[in-house]
Short mmCIF file of N, CA and C and ligand atoms in Angstrom, two decimals:
data_model
loop_
_atom_site.label_atom_id
_atom_site.label_comp_id
_atom_site.label_asym_id
_atom_site.label_seq_id
_atom_site.Cartn_x
_atom_site.Cartn_y
_atom_site.Cartn_z
N MET A 16 55.97 -8.40 23.75
CA MET A 16 54.66 -7.97 22.33
C MET A 16 53.51 -6.42 22.79
N ASN A 17 53.90 -5.80 22.49
CA ASN A 17 52.93 -3.97 22.58
C ASN A 17 51.06 -4.66 22.15
N CYS A 18 51.11 -3.11 22.13
CA CYS A 18 49.37 -3.28 21.53
C CYS A 18 49.13 -3.05 20.35
N LYS A 19 50.06 -2.35 19.71
CA LYS A 19 50.20 -2.18 18.13
C LYS A 19 50.90 -3.09 17.21
N LYS A 20 51.97 -4.34 17.58
CA LYS A 20 51.75 -4.94 17.28
C LYS A 20 50.50 -6.01 17.07
N VAL A 21 50.26 -6.37 18.38
CA VAL A 21 49.17 -7.20 18.25
C VAL A 21 47.62 -6.54 17.85
N ILE A 22 48.06 -5.31 17.17
CA ILE A 22 46.91 -4.88 15.91
C ILE A 22 47.04 -5.75 14.51
N LEU A 23 49.26 -4.87 14.78
CA LEU A 23 49.07 -5.12 12.96
C LEU A 23 49.31 -7.03 13.03
N GLU A 24 49.87 -7.61 13.67
CA GLU A 24 48.84 -9.16 13.67
C GLU A 24 48.13 -9.34 13.88
N LEU A 25 47.05 -9.24 14.18
CA LEU A 25 45.47 -9.17 14.46
C LEU A 25 44.88 -10.51 13.33
N THR A 26 45.17 -10.10 11.89
CA THR A 26 44.22 -10.24 10.49
C THR A 26 45.42 -12.18 11.22
N SER A 27 46.69 -12.20 11.14
CA SER A 27 47.23 -13.50 10.49
C SER A 27 47.14 -14.52 12.32
N TYR A 28 46.89 -13.48 13.38
CA TYR A 28 46.94 -14.85 13.90
C TYR A 28 45.23 -15.25 14.00
N LEU A 29 44.54 -14.90 13.83
CA LEU A 29 43.01 -14.88 13.57
C LEU A 29 42.82 -16.35 12.66
N ASP A 30 43.86 -15.85 11.13
CA ASP A 30 43.93 -16.69 10.03
C ASP A 30 45.21 -17.99 10.55
N GLY A 31 45.07 -17.88 12.16
CA GLY A 31 46.12 -19.23 11.87
C GLY A 31 47.72 -18.89 11.26
N ALA A 32 47.67 -17.95 10.57
CA ALA A 32 48.73 -17.79 10.50
C ALA A 32 50.29 -17.63 10.77
N LEU A 33 50.27 -17.29 12.07
CA LEU A 33 51.11 -17.24 12.64
C LEU A 33 52.17 -18.01 12.66
N ASP A 34 53.26 -17.36 13.20
CA ASP A 34 54.64 -18.61 13.70
C ASP A 34 54.33 -18.94 15.25
N ALA A 35 54.15 -20.14 15.50
CA ALA A 35 53.69 -20.48 16.96
C ALA A 35 54.63 -19.60 18.11
N SER A 36 56.34 -19.34 17.67
CA SER A 36 56.44 -18.38 18.47
C SER A 36 55.87 -16.80 18.85
N VAL A 37 55.09 -16.31 18.01
CA VAL A 37 54.44 -14.80 17.44
C VAL A 37 53.01 -15.38 18.48
N ARG A 38 53.20 -15.96 18.21
CA ARG A 38 51.58 -17.03 18.67
C ARG A 38 51.36 -16.69 20.02
N LEU A 39 52.62 -17.17 20.70
CA LEU A 39 52.62 -17.24 22.16
C LEU A 39 52.56 -15.98 22.56
N ASP A 40 53.79 -15.49 22.36
CA ASP A 40 53.78 -14.13 22.34
C ASP A 40 52.66 -12.72 22.84
N LEU A 41 51.75 -13.13 21.96
CA LEU A 41 51.01 -12.56 21.75
C LEU A 41 49.10 -13.16 22.23
N GLU A 42 49.67 -14.35 22.88
CA GLU A 42 48.52 -14.72 23.49
C GLU A 42 48.92 -14.02 25.34
N GLN A 43 50.19 -14.49 24.98
CA GLN A 43 50.74 -13.96 26.63
C GLN A 43 50.26 -11.98 26.45
N HIS A 44 50.34 -11.59 25.58
CA HIS A 44 50.09 -10.02 25.15
C HIS A 44 48.47 -9.79 25.93
N LEU A 45 47.38 -10.99 25.08
CA LEU A 45 45.92 -10.81 25.67
C LEU A 45 45.80 -11.49 27.15
N PHE A 46 47.11 -12.11 27.58
CA PHE A 46 46.33 -12.52 28.99
C PHE A 46 46.59 -11.66 30.08
N ARG A 47 47.45 -10.27 29.56
CA ARG A 47 47.66 -9.39 30.41
C ARG A 47 47.00 -8.15 30.21
N CYS A 48 46.43 -7.70 28.68
CA CYS A 48 45.99 -7.01 28.28
C CYS A 48 44.12 -6.83 28.07
N LYS A 49 43.06 -6.05 28.76
CA LYS A 49 41.93 -6.50 28.57
C LYS A 49 41.74 -6.00 27.23
N ASP A 50 42.23 -4.82 27.01
CA ASP A 50 41.87 -3.92 25.17
C ASP A 50 42.03 -4.55 24.55
N CYS A 51 43.49 -5.36 23.97
CA CYS A 51 43.39 -6.39 23.25
C CYS A 51 42.75 -7.51 23.17
N ARG A 52 41.93 -8.20 24.13
CA ARG A 52 41.49 -8.88 24.37
C ARG A 52 39.85 -8.68 23.76
N LEU A 53 39.75 -7.61 23.55
CA LEU A 53 38.30 -7.22 23.32
C LEU A 53 38.43 -6.78 21.95
N VAL A 54 39.64 -5.92 21.53
CA VAL A 54 39.48 -6.03 19.95
C VAL A 54 39.80 -7.49 19.74
N VAL A 55 41.09 -8.16 19.95
CA VAL A 55 40.70 -9.59 19.01
C VAL A 55 39.09 -10.30 18.89
N ASP A 56 38.13 -10.39 20.19
CA ASP A 56 37.28 -10.86 20.47
C ASP A 56 36.01 -10.40 19.37
N THR A 57 36.27 -8.75 19.18
CA THR A 57 35.36 -8.20 18.29
C THR A 57 35.49 -8.58 16.89
N THR A 58 37.18 -8.24 16.56
CA THR A 58 37.37 -9.11 14.71
C THR A 58 37.06 -9.90 14.73
N ARG A 59 37.40 -10.95 16.13
CA ARG A 59 37.20 -12.85 15.33
C ARG A 59 35.69 -12.71 15.50
N LYS A 60 34.28 -12.49 15.91
CA LYS A 60 32.72 -12.16 15.74
C LYS A 60 32.92 -11.53 14.23
N THR A 61 33.03 -10.25 13.79
CA THR A 61 33.02 -9.60 13.37
C THR A 61 32.97 -10.75 11.70
N ILE A 62 34.66 -11.43 11.80
CA ILE A 62 35.06 -12.29 10.76
C ILE A 62 33.83 -13.66 10.64
N GLN A 63 33.89 -13.83 11.70
CA GLN A 63 32.52 -14.99 11.48
C GLN A 63 31.75 -14.58 11.14
N ILE A 64 30.98 -13.48 11.37
CA ILE A 64 29.57 -12.86 10.76
C ILE A 64 29.72 -12.60 9.22
N PHE A 65 30.48 -12.00 8.53
CA PHE A 65 30.58 -12.52 7.26
C PHE A 65 31.32 -13.13 6.50
N CYS A 66 32.73 -14.12 7.06
CA CYS A 66 33.23 -15.55 6.21
C CYS A 66 32.12 -16.32 6.33
N ASN A 67 31.73 -16.50 7.45
CA ASN A 67 31.25 -17.63 7.43
C ASN A 67 30.49 -18.47 6.55
N SER A 68 30.57 -19.50 5.63
CA SER A 68 30.54 -20.37 4.61
C SER A 68 28.64 -20.08 5.03
N GLU A 69 27.89 -20.77 5.94
CA GLU A 69 26.77 -20.45 5.67
C GLU A 69 26.11 -19.20 6.33
N PRO A 70 25.51 -18.77 5.50
CA PRO A 70 25.27 -17.17 5.55
C PRO A 70 23.95 -16.74 7.11
N VAL A 71 24.18 -16.45 7.38
CA VAL A 71 22.69 -16.56 8.03
C VAL A 71 21.36 -15.37 7.21
N PRO A 72 20.26 -15.96 7.34
CA PRO A 72 19.36 -15.60 6.09
C PRO A 72 18.86 -14.55 7.10
N LEU A 73 18.30 -13.89 6.47
CA LEU A 73 17.20 -12.72 7.00
C LEU A 73 15.76 -13.08 7.32
N PRO A 74 15.23 -13.66 8.53
CA PRO A 74 13.93 -13.95 8.80
C PRO A 74 13.15 -13.59 7.42
N ASP A 75 12.32 -14.68 7.11
CA ASP A 75 11.50 -13.30 6.16
C ASP A 75 9.86 -12.51 6.36
N ASP A 76 10.06 -12.36 7.63
CA ASP A 76 9.49 -10.70 7.82
C ASP A 76 10.40 -9.57 7.37
N VAL A 77 11.59 -10.24 8.30
CA VAL A 77 12.51 -8.72 8.61
C VAL A 77 13.07 -9.08 7.01
N ARG A 78 13.18 -9.50 6.48
CA ARG A 78 13.15 -8.56 4.56
C ARG A 78 12.30 -8.84 3.56
N GLU A 79 10.08 -8.64 4.29
CA GLU A 79 9.44 -8.42 3.43
C GLU A 79 9.40 -6.59 4.02
N ARG A 80 9.53 -6.67 5.53
CA ARG A 80 9.57 -4.74 6.38
C ARG A 80 10.90 -4.22 5.48
N LEU A 81 11.18 -5.04 6.00
CA LEU A 81 12.75 -4.04 4.99
C LEU A 81 12.44 -3.94 3.67
N HIS A 82 11.95 -4.26 2.39
CA HIS A 82 11.75 -4.63 1.14
C HIS A 82 10.16 -3.47 1.12
N ALA A 83 9.65 -3.61 1.94
CA ALA A 83 8.49 -2.72 1.56
C ALA A 83 8.69 -0.83 2.19
N ALA A 84 10.03 -0.66 3.08
CA ALA A 84 10.31 0.31 3.15
C ALA A 84 11.09 0.76 2.27
N LEU A 85 12.09 -0.33 2.05
CA LEU A 85 13.03 0.75 0.85
C LEU A 85 11.54 0.79 -0.94
N ILE A 86 10.87 0.48 -1.19
CA ILE A 86 9.40 0.49 -2.28
C ILE A 86 9.23 2.03 -1.66
N GLU A 87 8.73 2.04 -0.30
CA GLU A 87 7.77 3.31 0.09
C GLU A 87 9.30 4.62 -0.38
N ARG A 88 10.26 3.84 0.39
CA ARG A 88 10.82 5.36 0.22
C ARG A 88 11.33 5.67 -0.88
N PHE A 89 11.90 4.87 -2.00
CA PHE A 89 12.01 4.92 -3.37
C PHE A 89 10.33 5.32 -4.26
N ARG A 90 9.63 5.31 -3.12
CA ARG A 90 8.44 5.83 -3.77
C ARG A 90 8.04 7.73 -4.09
N ARG A 91 8.27 7.59 -2.83
CA ARG A 91 8.71 8.49 -2.45
C ARG A 91 9.34 9.69 -3.23
N ASP A 92 10.35 9.29 -2.86
CA ASP A 92 11.55 9.72 -3.83
C ASP A 92 11.19 9.80 -5.58
N SER A 93 10.38 9.20 -5.55
CA SER A 93 10.53 9.35 -7.12
C SER A 93 9.49 10.61 -7.11
N LYS A 94 8.08 10.65 -5.85
CA LYS A 94 7.27 12.28 -6.12
C LYS A 94 8.49 13.44 -6.40
N THR A 95 9.14 13.51 -5.68
CA THR A 95 9.97 14.51 -6.01
C THR A 95 10.53 15.13 -7.34
N ILE A 96 10.71 14.29 -8.43
CA ILE A 96 11.82 14.11 -8.93
C ILE A 96 10.53 15.33 -9.88
ZN1 ZN B 16 47.45 -4.41 24.40
#
């Protein structure tokens, strides 16, 4: 297996949808290839963030500041119209 194949099979691998033999090939490649390990790791974390059944809520103060910033921006924008 080469790096390109790893990238192609990456989502199936993370879904657990790969055949055992292909998965073994892929894992052997990951063992040797630091670049692909990094890609798999990053992708897995990204998927966990976006597909988590319990989304991480924004802390209240962050949400309020974000909200205030958006309102402020909206006000400024509407003044220029
Ligand atoms: Zn690789």
